[in-house]
Coordinates of C-alpha atoms and ligand atoms in Angstrom, one line a residue:
X1 CA 29.8 16.4 -27.3
X2 CA 32.3 14.4 -25.2
X3 CA 34.3 17.6 -24.5
X4 CA 30.8 19.2 -23.7
X5 CA 29.9 16.6 -21.6
X6 CA 32.9 16.5 -19.6
X7 CA 32.7 20.1 -19.1
X8 CA 29.1 19.9 -18.0
X9 CA 29.7 17.0 -15.2
X10 CA 32.8 19.1 -13.8
X11 CA 30.4 22.0 -13.1
X12 CA 27.7 19.6 -11.6
X13 CA 30.2 18.0 -9.2
X14 CA 31.3 21.4 -8.4
X15 CA 28.2 22.5 -7.6
X16 CA 27.3 19.2 -5.6
X17 CA 30.8 19.7 -3.5
X18 CA 29.9 23.4 -2.6
X19 CA 26.3 22.2 -1.6
X20 CA 27.6 19.6 0.5
X21 CA 29.8 21.7 2.1
X22 CA 27.7 24.6 2.9
X23 CA 25.8 23.7 6.3
X24 CA 29.2 23.1 7.5
X25 CA 30.6 26.4 7.3
X26 CA 27.3 28.6 6.8
X27 CA 25.3 30.0 9.6
X28 CA 22.0 29.1 10.1
X29 CA 20.1 32.2 8.3
X30 CA 22.3 31.0 5.0
X31 CA 21.2 27.3 5.5
X32 CA 17.5 28.3 6.1
X33 CA 17.4 30.1 3.0
X34 CA 18.9 27.5 0.9
X35 CA 16.4 25.2 2.1
X36 CA 13.7 27.9 0.9
X37 CA 15.5 27.8 -2.3
X38 CA 15.5 24.3 -2.6
X39 CA 11.7 23.9 -2.1
X40 CA 11.0 26.9 -4.5
X41 CA 13.5 25.5 -7.1
X42 CA 11.6 22.4 -6.7
X43 CA 8.3 24.0 -7.8
X44 CA 9.9 26.2 -10.5
X45 CA 11.2 23.3 -12.0
X46 CA 7.8 21.8 -12.7
X47 CA 6.8 25.2 -14.0
X48 CA 9.8 25.3 -16.3
X49 CA 8.6 21.9 -18.0
X50 CA 5.1 23.1 -17.8
X51 CA 5.4 26.5 -19.1
X52 CA 8.9 26.7 -20.8
X53 CA 8.9 23.4 -22.5
X54 CA 5.2 22.5 -22.7
X55 CA 3.7 26.2 -23.4
X56 CA 1.0 25.8 -20.8
X57 CA 1.1 28.9 -18.2
X58 CA 0.0 28.1 -14.8
X59 CA -1.0 30.9 -12.2
X60 CA -1.9 28.2 -9.5
X61 CA 0.9 26.2 -8.7
X62 CA 1.3 27.0 -5.2
X63 CA -2.1 25.5 -4.6
X64 CA -0.5 22.2 -5.3
X65 CA 2.1 22.8 -2.8
X66 CA -0.6 23.6 -0.4
X67 CA -2.7 20.8 -1.3
X68 CA 0.3 18.6 -0.6
X69 CA 1.4 20.2 2.5
X70 CA -2.0 20.5 4.3
X71 CA -2.3 16.7 3.2
X72 CA 0.7 15.5 5.4
X73 CA 0.3 18.0 8.0
X74 CA -3.6 16.9 8.6
X75 CA -2.5 13.2 8.5
X76 CA 0.6 13.4 10.9
X77 CA -1.1 15.9 13.4
X78 CA -4.9 14.7 13.6
X79 CA -4.4 11.2 12.6
X80 CA -0.8 10.5 14.2
X81 CA 0.4 8.6 10.9
X82 CA 4.0 8.6 10.1
X83 CA 5.3 11.7 7.7
X84 CA 6.1 8.8 5.0
X85 CA 2.7 7.9 4.8
X86 CA 1.8 11.7 4.6
X87 CA 4.2 11.7 1.4
X88 CA 2.2 8.8 -0.1
X89 CA -1.2 10.6 0.6
X90 CA 0.3 14.1 -0.2
X91 CA 1.6 12.9 -3.6
X92 CA -1.7 11.2 -4.2
X93 CA -4.1 14.0 -3.5
X94 CA -2.0 16.6 -5.6
X95 CA -1.8 14.1 -8.3
X96 CA -5.7 13.3 -8.3
X97 CA -6.3 17.0 -7.8
X98 CA -4.0 18.1 -10.5
X99 CA -5.7 15.3 -13.0
X100 CA -9.0 16.4 -12.1
X101 CA -8.5 20.0 -12.8
X102 CA -6.1 19.4 -15.8
X103 CA -9.2 17.3 -17.3
X104 CA -11.6 20.4 -16.7
X105 CA -9.0 23.2 -18.0
X106 CA -6.3 21.8 -20.4
X107 CA -8.9 21.7 -23.2
X108 CA -9.3 25.2 -23.0
X109 CA -7.2 27.3 -25.5
X110 CA -5.6 30.6 -25.6
X111 CA -5.9 33.1 -22.5
X112 CA -8.6 30.6 -21.0
X113 CA -6.0 28.3 -19.2
X114 CA -4.1 30.8 -17.4
X115 CA -7.2 32.5 -16.4
X116 CA -8.8 29.2 -14.8
X117 CA -5.7 28.5 -13.3
X118 CA -6.0 32.0 -11.3
X119 CA -9.5 30.5 -10.5
X120 CA -8.4 27.5 -8.7
X121 CA -5.5 28.8 -7.4
X122 CA -7.8 31.3 -5.7
X123 CA -10.5 28.8 -4.4
X124 CA -8.1 26.3 -3.2
X125 CA -6.3 28.7 -0.8
X126 CA -9.6 30.1 0.3
X127 CA -10.7 26.4 1.0
X128 CA -7.6 26.0 3.1
X129 CA -8.6 29.3 5.3
X130 CA -12.4 28.0 5.6
X131 CA -12.1 24.4 6.6
X132 CA -12.3 23.6 10.5
X133 CA -10.4 20.6 10.2
X134 CA -7.6 22.5 8.4
X135 CA -7.7 24.8 11.4
X136 CA -9.1 28.0 9.3
X137 CA -6.7 30.8 9.0
X138 CA -4.8 29.6 12.1
X139 CA -3.8 26.4 9.9
X140 CA -2.1 23.4 11.6
X141 CA 0.9 23.2 13.7
X142 CA 3.0 20.7 15.9
X143 CA 3.6 18.8 12.6
X144 CA 6.3 16.3 13.3
X145 CA 10.2 16.3 12.1
X146 CA 11.0 13.9 9.7
X147 CA 12.6 10.9 10.6
X148 CA 15.1 8.9 8.3
X149 CA 16.5 5.6 9.9
X150 CA 16.0 6.6 13.5
X151 CA 17.8 10.3 12.5
X152 CA 15.6 13.3 13.3
X153 CA 15.9 16.0 10.5
X154 CA 14.4 18.7 13.0
X155 CA 17.8 20.5 12.5
X156 CA 17.2 22.9 9.3
X157 CA 20.9 21.7 8.6
X158 CA 19.7 18.2 8.5
X159 CA 16.7 18.8 6.5
X160 CA 18.9 21.0 4.0
X161 CA 20.5 17.3 3.0
X162 CA 17.2 15.8 2.3
X163 CA 15.7 18.9 0.4
X164 CA 19.1 19.4 -2.0
X165 CA 19.0 15.5 -2.5
X166 CA 15.3 15.5 -3.5
X167 CA 16.0 18.7 -5.6
X168 CA 19.2 17.0 -7.4
X169 CA 16.9 13.8 -8.1
X170 CA 14.2 16.0 -9.7
X171 CA 16.4 17.4 -11.9
X172 CA 17.9 14.4 -13.1
X173 CA 14.5 13.0 -13.6
X174 CA 13.5 16.1 -15.9
X175 CA 16.6 15.9 -17.7
X176 CA 16.1 12.2 -18.2
X177 CA 12.5 12.7 -19.1
X178 CA 13.4 15.7 -21.7
X179 CA 15.6 13.3 -23.7
X180 CA 13.3 10.5 -24.0
X181 CA 9.9 9.6 -26.0
X182 CA 7.6 11.2 -23.8
X183 CA 9.7 14.2 -23.7
X184 CA 10.1 14.6 -27.6
X185 CA 6.2 14.7 -27.2
X186 CA 6.1 17.5 -24.5
X187 CA 8.8 19.4 -26.6
X188 CA 6.2 18.9 -29.6
X189 CA 3.6 20.5 -27.9
X190 CA 4.3 23.8 -28.9
X191 CA 4.0 22.8 -32.6
X192 CA 0.5 22.3 -31.8
X193 CA -2.1 19.9 -31.6
X194 CA -2.0 18.4 -35.4
X195 CA 1.9 18.1 -35.4
X196 CA 1.4 15.8 -32.3
X197 CA -1.3 14.1 -34.2
X198 CA 0.4 13.1 -37.1
X199 CA 2.9 11.1 -35.2
X200 CA -0.1 9.5 -34.0
X201 CA 0.4 11.3 -30.2
X202 CA -2.8 12.8 -28.5
X203 CA -1.8 16.5 -27.6
X204 CA -4.3 16.5 -24.7
X205 CA -3.2 13.5 -23.0
X206 CA 0.6 14.6 -23.4
X207 CA -0.4 17.9 -21.5
X208 CA -2.3 16.5 -19.0
X209 CA 0.5 14.2 -17.9
X210 CA 3.0 16.9 -17.9
X211 CA 0.6 19.0 -15.7
X212 CA 0.3 16.0 -13.5
X213 CA 3.9 15.8 -13.3
X214 CA 4.4 19.5 -12.7
X215 CA 1.8 19.3 -10.0
X216 CA 3.6 16.2 -8.3
X217 CA 6.9 18.1 -8.0
X218 CA 4.9 21.1 -6.5
X219 CA 3.5 18.3 -4.1
X220 CA 6.8 17.1 -3.0
X221 CA 8.0 20.7 -2.5
X222 CA 4.8 20.9 -0.4
X223 CA 5.4 18.0 1.6
X224 CA 9.3 19.1 2.8
X225 CA 7.7 22.8 3.3
X226 CA 5.2 21.5 5.9
X227 CA 7.9 19.0 7.6
X228 CA 10.6 21.9 7.5
X229 CA 8.6 24.7 9.1
X230 CA 6.3 22.0 11.0
X231 CA 3.3 24.4 10.7
X232 CA 1.1 25.3 7.7
X233 CA -1.4 28.2 7.1
X234 CA -3.2 29.4 4.0
X235 CA -1.0 32.5 2.8
X236 CA 2.0 30.9 1.7
X237 CA 0.0 28.9 -0.8
X238 CA -2.3 31.7 -2.3
X239 CA -2.0 33.1 -6.0
X240 CA 1.0 35.7 -4.9
X241 CA 3.1 32.9 -4.0
X242 CA 2.1 31.2 -7.2
X243 CA 3.3 34.3 -9.2
X244 CA 6.3 34.3 -7.3
X245 CA 7.0 30.4 -8.4
X246 CA 6.2 31.5 -12.1
X247 CA 8.3 34.5 -11.7
X248 CA 11.4 32.3 -10.4
X249 CA 10.8 30.0 -13.5
X250 CA 10.6 33.1 -15.7
X251 CA 13.7 34.9 -14.2
X252 CA 15.8 31.8 -14.1
X253 CA 15.1 30.9 -17.7
X254 CA 12.0 29.0 -19.0
X255 CA 14.2 27.5 -21.6
X256 CA 16.5 25.5 -19.4
X257 CA 16.0 23.1 -16.3
X258 CA 18.8 24.9 -14.5
X259 CA 16.8 27.9 -14.7
X260 CA 14.7 26.8 -12.2
X261 CA 17.7 26.8 -9.8
X262 CA 18.8 29.9 -10.8
X263 CA 15.5 31.9 -10.7
X264 CA 14.7 30.6 -7.1
X265 CA 18.0 31.7 -5.7
X266 CA 17.5 35.1 -7.5
X267 CA 14.0 35.7 -6.3
X268 CA 14.5 34.7 -2.9
X269 CA 17.8 36.4 -2.3
X270 CA 16.3 39.2 -3.7
X271 CA 13.3 39.3 -1.6
X272 CA 15.1 38.6 1.7
X273 CA 17.3 41.4 0.6
X274 CA 14.0 43.9 -0.1
X275 CA 13.0 42.9 3.2
X276 CA 16.0 44.2 5.0
X277 CA 16.3 47.4 2.9
X278 CA 12.6 48.4 2.3
X279 CA 11.8 48.8 6.1
X280 CA 14.4 51.6 6.4
X281 CA 12.9 53.5 3.5
X282 CA 9.4 53.2 4.3
X283 CA 6.5 51.9 6.6
X284 CA 4.7 50.1 4.0
X285 CA 7.4 47.7 3.1
X286 CA 5.0 44.9 2.0
X287 CA 3.3 46.6 -0.4
X288 CA 6.7 48.0 -1.9
X289 CA 8.1 44.8 -2.4
X290 CA 5.3 43.5 -4.6
X291 CA 6.1 47.0 -6.5
X292 CA 9.5 45.9 -6.8
X293 CA 8.8 42.3 -8.2
X294 CA 6.5 43.7 -10.8
X295 CA 9.0 45.9 -11.7
X296 CA 11.6 43.1 -12.2
X297 CA 9.0 40.9 -13.9
X298 CA 8.6 43.8 -16.8
X299 CA 12.1 44.6 -16.9
X300 CA 12.9 40.6 -17.6
X301 CA 10.1 40.6 -20.2
X302 CA 11.6 43.7 -22.0
X303 CA 15.3 42.7 -21.4
X304 CA 16.0 39.1 -20.8
X305 CA 13.2 36.7 -22.2
X306 CA 15.2 34.0 -21.5
X307 CA 16.0 35.0 -17.9
X308 CA 19.4 34.6 -16.4
X309 CA 20.2 31.3 -18.4
X310 CA 19.1 32.6 -21.6
X311 CA 21.6 35.7 -21.0
X312 CA 24.4 33.1 -19.8
X313 CA 23.6 30.7 -23.2
X314 CA 23.7 33.7 -25.2
X315 CA 27.1 34.7 -23.6
X316 CA 28.5 31.4 -24.1
X317 CA 27.5 30.8 -27.9
X318 CA 29.0 34.5 -28.8
X319 CA 32.2 33.0 -27.5
X320 CA 31.6 30.1 -29.9
X321 CA 30.3 26.8 -28.2
X322 CA 32.4 23.6 -29.1
X323 CA 30.5 21.8 -31.9
X324 CA 30.7 18.2 -31.5
X325 CA 30.3 15.3 -34.1
X326 CA 26.9 15.2 -36.0
X327 CA 25.9 11.8 -36.4
X328 CA 24.6 10.0 -33.6
X329 CA 26.9 7.1 -33.0
X330 CA 25.9 4.3 -30.7
X331 CA 26.3 0.5 -30.5
X332 CA 23.7 -1.1 -33.2
X333 CA 20.7 -2.4 -31.1
X334 CA 17.9 -4.5 -32.4
X335 CA 15.8 -2.3 -34.9
X336 CA 12.2 -1.5 -34.1
X337 CA 9.6 -4.0 -35.5
X338 CA 8.3 -2.9 -38.8
X339 CA 4.9 -3.1 -40.4
X340 CA 4.2 -5.8 -43.2
X341 CA 3.5 -3.9 -46.2
X342 CA 0.5 -5.0 -48.2
X343 CA 1.5 -6.8 -51.5
X344 CA 2.0 -4.6 -54.6
X345 CA -1.2 -3.5 -56.4
X346 CA -3.5 -4.6 -53.6
X347 CA -5.7 -1.4 -52.6
X348 CA -4.3 0.9 -49.7
X349 CA -6.5 3.9 -50.1
X350 CA -10.0 4.3 -51.4
X351 CA -11.8 7.8 -51.5
X352 CA -15.4 7.4 -52.6
X353 CA -17.6 10.6 -53.2
X354 CA -15.8 12.8 -50.8
X355 CA -17.5 16.1 -50.1
X356 CA -16.4 19.4 -48.1
X357 CA -18.6 22.2 -47.8
X358 CA -17.4 25.3 -46.1
X359 CA -20.6 27.3 -45.4
X360 CA -21.7 27.8 -49.0
X361 CA -18.4 27.1 -50.8
X362 CA -18.1 23.4 -52.2
X363 CA -14.3 23.0 -51.7
X364 CA -14.4 19.2 -52.5
X365 CA -17.4 17.8 -54.8
X366 CA -17.9 14.1 -54.9
X367 CA -14.1 13.1 -55.6
X368 CA -13.5 9.6 -55.8
X369 CA -10.0 7.7 -56.6
X370 CA -7.8 4.8 -55.3
X371 CA -4.3 4.3 -54.6
X372 CA -2.8 0.9 -54.9
X373 CA 0.1 -0.5 -52.8
X374 CA 3.9 0.5 -54.6
X375 CA 2.3 3.4 -56.6
X376 CA 3.1 7.1 -56.4
X377 CA 0.0 8.7 -57.1
X378 CA 0.0 12.7 -58.0
X379 CA -3.0 14.8 -57.1
X380 CA -2.8 18.3 -59.1
X381 CA -4.9 21.4 -60.0
X382 CA -4.7 24.6 -60.3
X383 CA -4.8 26.9 -57.3
X384 CA -7.9 26.7 -55.0
X385 CA -8.8 23.5 -56.8
X386 CA -9.4 21.7 -53.5
X387 CA -6.1 19.8 -53.3
X388 CA -5.2 20.5 -49.7
X389 CA -9.1 20.2 -48.5
X390 CA -9.0 16.5 -50.2
X391 CA -5.7 16.0 -48.6
X392 CA -7.0 16.9 -45.0
X393 CA -10.1 14.8 -45.7
X394 CA -8.2 11.7 -46.4
X395 CA -5.7 12.3 -43.3
X396 CA -8.8 13.1 -41.3
X397 CA -7.4 16.5 -39.9
X398 CA -10.6 17.7 -41.4
X399 CA -14.2 16.0 -41.2
X400 CA -16.1 15.2 -44.2
X401 CA -19.5 16.4 -45.3
X402 CA -20.0 13.5 -47.0
X403 CA -18.6 10.1 -48.6
X404 CA -16.0 7.4 -47.5
X405 CA -12.4 6.8 -47.3
X406 CA -11.0 3.3 -46.5
X407 CA -7.4 2.8 -45.9
X408 CA -6.2 -0.6 -45.8
X409 CA -9.2 -2.6 -44.0
X410 CA -10.4 0.7 -42.1
X411 CA -13.3 2.9 -42.8
X412 CA -11.4 6.0 -41.6
X413 CA -13.9 8.8 -42.4
X414 CA -14.4 10.4 -38.8
X415 CA -11.5 9.1 -37.1
X416 CA -9.3 11.0 -35.1
X417 CA -6.1 12.1 -37.0
X418 CA -3.8 10.5 -34.6
X419 CA -5.6 7.0 -34.9
X420 CA -5.3 7.2 -38.8
X421 CA -1.6 8.0 -38.4
X422 CA -1.2 4.8 -36.3
X423 CA -2.7 2.9 -38.6
X424 CA 0.2 3.6 -40.8
X425 CA -0.8 6.7 -42.9
X426 CA 1.8 9.3 -42.5
X427 CA 1.8 12.8 -44.0
X428 CA 4.1 16.4 -44.1
X429 CA 2.7 19.6 -43.9
X430 CA 2.6 22.6 -47.0
X431 CA 3.6 24.7 -43.9
X432 CA 6.2 23.2 -42.3
X433 CA 5.5 21.9 -38.8
X434 CA 9.0 21.2 -37.2
X435 CA 10.4 21.9 -33.8
X436 CA 13.0 24.7 -34.6
X437 CA 14.8 24.5 -31.2
X438 CA 15.0 20.6 -31.5
X439 CA 17.9 19.0 -33.3
X440 CA 17.2 17.1 -36.5
X441 CA 17.6 13.8 -35.0
X442 CA 15.1 14.8 -32.2
X443 CA 12.5 15.9 -34.7
X444 CA 12.7 12.8 -36.7
X445 CA 12.7 10.6 -33.5
X446 CA 8.9 12.1 -32.8
X447 CA 7.9 10.3 -35.8
X448 CA 8.6 6.9 -34.3
X449 CA 6.2 8.2 -31.6
X450 CA 3.6 5.5 -32.1
X451 CA 5.8 2.5 -32.5
X452 CA 7.1 2.8 -29.1
X453 CA 5.5 2.8 -25.6
X454 CA 7.6 4.4 -22.9
X455 CA 5.8 6.9 -20.5
X456 CA 6.9 9.5 -18.3
X457 CA 7.7 7.5 -15.3
X458 CA 10.0 5.0 -17.2
X459 CA 11.6 7.9 -19.0
X460 CA 12.4 9.8 -15.7
X461 CA 13.8 6.8 -14.2
X462 CA 15.8 5.7 -17.3
X463 CA 14.4 2.4 -17.8
X464 CA 13.7 3.0 -21.1
X465 CA 16.9 3.1 -22.5
X466 CA 16.8 0.3 -24.7
X467 CA 13.8 1.5 -26.4
X468 CA 15.2 5.0 -26.8
X469 CA 18.4 3.8 -28.3
X470 CA 16.2 2.0 -30.9
X471 CA 14.1 5.3 -31.5
X472 CA 17.6 7.1 -32.3
X473 CA 19.2 4.4 -34.2
X474 CA 15.9 4.7 -36.7
X475 CA 15.8 8.4 -36.6
X476 CA 19.4 8.3 -37.6
X477 CA 18.9 5.7 -40.4
X478 CA 15.9 7.7 -41.8
X479 CA 18.1 11.0 -41.6
X480 CA 20.8 8.7 -43.8
X481 CA 17.8 8.0 -45.9
X482 CA 17.3 11.5 -46.9
X483 CA 21.1 12.7 -47.0
X484 CA 21.2 14.6 -43.8
X485 CA 22.8 12.1 -41.5
X486 CA 25.9 14.1 -40.8
X487 CA 23.9 16.9 -39.5
X488 CA 21.8 14.8 -37.0
X489 CA 22.7 17.1 -34.0
X490 CA 22.0 20.6 -35.8
X491 CA 18.9 22.0 -35.0
X492 CA 15.9 21.9 -37.3
X493 CA 15.4 25.8 -37.2
X494 CA 19.0 26.2 -38.7
X495 CA 18.0 24.4 -42.1
X496 CA 16.6 26.2 -45.4
X497 CA 12.7 25.9 -45.9
X498 CA 13.1 23.3 -48.7
X499 CA 15.3 20.8 -46.8
X500 CA 13.0 21.2 -43.8
X501 CA 10.2 19.9 -45.7
X502 CA 12.7 17.0 -46.7
X503 CA 13.3 16.6 -43.0
X504 CA 9.6 16.2 -42.5
X505 CA 9.7 13.4 -44.7
X506 CA 12.0 11.4 -42.8
X507 CA 9.9 12.3 -39.9
X508 CA 7.2 10.7 -41.5
X509 CA 9.3 7.6 -42.5
X510 CA 10.3 7.0 -38.9
X511 CA 6.6 6.1 -38.6
X512 CA 7.2 2.8 -40.7
X513 CA 4.0 4.3 -42.8
X514 CA 2.2 1.7 -45.5
X515 CA 0.8 5.2 -47.4
X516 CA 3.3 8.3 -47.3
X517 CA 0.9 11.7 -48.2
X518 CA 3.1 14.8 -49.2
X519 CA 1.6 18.2 -49.3
X520 CA 3.7 20.2 -51.8
X521 CA 7.3 18.7 -50.8
X522 CA 9.4 20.2 -54.0
X523 CA 8.0 23.8 -52.9
X524 CA 11.1 26.0 -52.2
X525 CA 13.4 23.4 -53.5
X526 CA 16.4 24.1 -55.9
X527 CA 16.5 22.1 -59.2
X528 CA 19.2 19.7 -57.9
X529 CA 17.2 19.2 -54.6
X530 CA 14.2 18.5 -56.5
X531 CA 16.0 15.8 -58.3
X532 CA 17.2 14.2 -55.3
X533 CA 13.7 14.4 -53.6
X534 CA 12.4 12.4 -57.3
X535 CA 15.3 9.8 -56.4
X536 CA 14.4 9.3 -52.8
X537 CA 10.5 8.9 -53.6
X538 CA 11.5 6.5 -56.3
X539 CA 13.7 4.7 -54.0
X540 CA 11.0 4.6 -51.3
X541 CA 8.3 3.1 -54.0
X542 CA 11.0 0.4 -54.9
X543 CA 11.2 -0.4 -51.3
X544 CA 7.3 -0.9 -51.2
X545 CA 6.1 2.5 -49.5
X546 CA 3.0 4.0 -51.3
X547 CA 2.9 7.7 -52.0
X548 CA 0.5 10.3 -53.0
X549 CA 1.3 13.6 -53.7
X550 CA 0.0 16.9 -53.7
X551 CA 1.9 19.3 -56.0
X552 CA 2.1 22.3 -57.8
X553 CA 5.3 21.7 -59.9
X554 CA 3.8 20.0 -62.8
X555 CA 7.5 18.9 -64.3
X556 CA 8.4 17.5 -61.1
X557 CA 5.4 15.6 -60.8
X558 CA 5.2 14.2 -64.5
X559 CA 8.3 12.3 -64.2
X560 CA 7.6 11.2 -61.0
X561 CA 4.2 9.9 -60.6
X562 CA 2.5 6.5 -62.0
X563 CA -0.7 7.9 -62.2
X564 CA -2.6 11.5 -61.9
X565 CA -5.6 12.7 -60.5
X566 CA -6.4 16.1 -61.7
X567 CA -8.7 18.7 -59.8
X568 CA -10.6 21.6 -60.6
X569 CA -12.9 23.5 -58.9
X570 CA -13.5 20.9 -56.3
X571 CA -14.1 18.0 -59.0
X572 CA -12.2 15.3 -60.2
X573 CA -11.6 16.5 -63.9
X574 CA -9.4 13.5 -65.3
X575 CA -7.3 10.5 -64.1
X576 CA -4.7 8.6 -65.9
X577 CA -1.2 8.1 -66.7
X578 CA 1.0 11.5 -66.9
X579 CA 1.1 11.4 -70.8
X580 CA -2.5 11.0 -71.3
X581 CA -3.2 13.6 -68.7
X582 CA -0.7 16.1 -70.5
X583 CA -2.4 15.7 -73.8
X584 CA -5.8 16.0 -72.3
X585 CA -7.7 19.3 -73.6
X586 CA -9.7 19.8 -70.3
X587 CA -6.6 19.8 -68.3
X588 CA -4.9 22.5 -70.7
X589 CA -7.7 24.7 -70.4
X590 CA -8.0 24.4 -66.4
X591 CA -4.3 25.0 -66.5
X592 CA -4.3 27.8 -69.3
X593 CA -1.6 30.2 -68.9
X594 CA 0.8 27.7 -67.0
X595 CA 2.9 25.5 -68.6
X596 CA 1.7 21.8 -68.8
Ligands
LIG601 P1 -5.6 24.0 -53.4 O1 -4.8 23.5 -52.4 O2 -5.8 23.1 -54.3 O3 -5.0 25.3 -53.6 P2 -7.5 24.4 -51.2 O4 -8.1 23.0 -51.0 O5 -6.6 25.0 -50.3 O6 -6.9 24.6 -52.8 O7 -9.1 25.3 -51.5 C1 -10.1 24.8 -52.2 C2 -11.0 26.1 -52.0 O8 -11.6 25.8 -50.6 C3 -10.5 27.6 -51.9 O9 -11.7 28.0 -52.7 C4 -10.5 27.9 -50.5 O10 -10.6 29.2 -50.3 C5 -11.5 27.0 -49.5 N1 -11.0 26.9 -48.4 C6 -10.1 25.7 -48.2 N2 -10.1 25.8 -46.8 C7 -10.9 26.7 -46.2 C8 -11.4 26.9 -45.2 N3 -11.0 26.4 -44.0 N4 -12.6 27.8 -44.6 C9 -13.3 28.4 -46.0 N5 -12.9 27.8 -47.3 C10 -11.8 27.0 -47.5
LIG602 MG1 -3.0 23.7 -51.3

């Protein structure tokens, strides 16, 4: 890791040095091109985060650039205000528009979100062209140049430094953000709302805050654009421009922040090249340019989905990227605060008359049972008995048709899943929900979401470092607890499926739960791994964690649990200690053919 960091530091220092020298040696054409690239990169950076990391595609990002550009243009030309007040106004307006648009559209699933982004992109650009105060299609001109401490930035060479300092800071902000509590939630978005809810996070709010952040990056770009060109008109902010920004992000690589820089450079250099070459070939250069870009898009999607950075990464990996130490090592910090666990034997969970109907099918039919603090209770039954459905009812993943569930002193039936998680009920999934491209450490750290508070601004500005150290220390501790402590920096996707289930337990433990509910944790484990899992669960019981386990493997359950609840055809069949359940004729009949 250290060698890696040094190498990366050297690269960044080199790039900064070259960028700083450019205006001294290059001609004004190159400087203007680099200014455009910087502004494009800023927008694309937001898109890498929104689309690449968060999984929400926006075809309307240029509209946010436009809102900011017009906001500062209007304020500085018609109202005679300072461009710095223009900056505040531009960001405020962009942020509020993004908030409003996001609230209207981000709940839309599937293809509806990208479609609605096209709609707002079109309508905002149309608005610019039709409002008298914004100069209609002629736009607004005579926008003042920026002044920094008495220095005019009217010269593109001066503007160049401001633009690239802003781009650098935005990259730093984004980098910090991704390595933080809110960043992990953002990276978790692609895992689905249920995954985030299971750690107490609200996927909609995470997506909304990411959307506003990406829009603010675009807004910053718009402000720079307006004071660089000193003139705004509607066309640079239409849907065509939005697609160009998206193309930058895709071409550079949606997987990495640097993709935004590389992509912006690639697209704008290519565009300039085409504008030089195409007119020699045809009279209709404008249309051909669009065709050339469409072709580039299709080629990329076919051959290099990861963009230029994706190709580079594959290439360096083939050469064998250096492997660092795999533990998270850091100076010890004060641990995160723990919940007080209820006294052994006091009621933790109480299910009363639970019913779940799917249309005509009654999957869970009037089931009642209790779980007391410090117990391991097994929920078993043949396939289709309704165990998973019961599991979803008591974690509030599915709404109940009738009945009550009490968890500690709360009636939780009908609460959103994330609130139940926050009360101290942590779960794992029968179909593993990990983020395969995140490290083991990050996956487990995601579990501590509800115990911590830092938001996007704090994380981006690195004001969250104390809490972040606490989170990572906690994640490492949980990894040690499950025996994967020496693989903290490996990717979760590289683990075998059985081990991924165990990793989910560590993530659940990072939430410091009162009750741990596990759906078939032993599935896919080998015998030795099952024994280790059994030992782990017994150890947790000793530490006071209460466990409810839904399991198929009878042998495994019988040796582990204090009590069993057996379900069959949606109803509770018997309840009791393992030996009594094993001897019960009804259970044997229900499991006929399988070994009990
Ligand atoms: P188990 O986990 O014990 O194998 P499940 O709870 O998955 O059983 O399923 C119980 C019954 O409910 C099955 O008959 C199953 O087909 C049905 N079922 C489960 N989920 C749904 C659903 N979302 N829609 C309709 N039927 C369902
Ligand atoms: Mg099941």
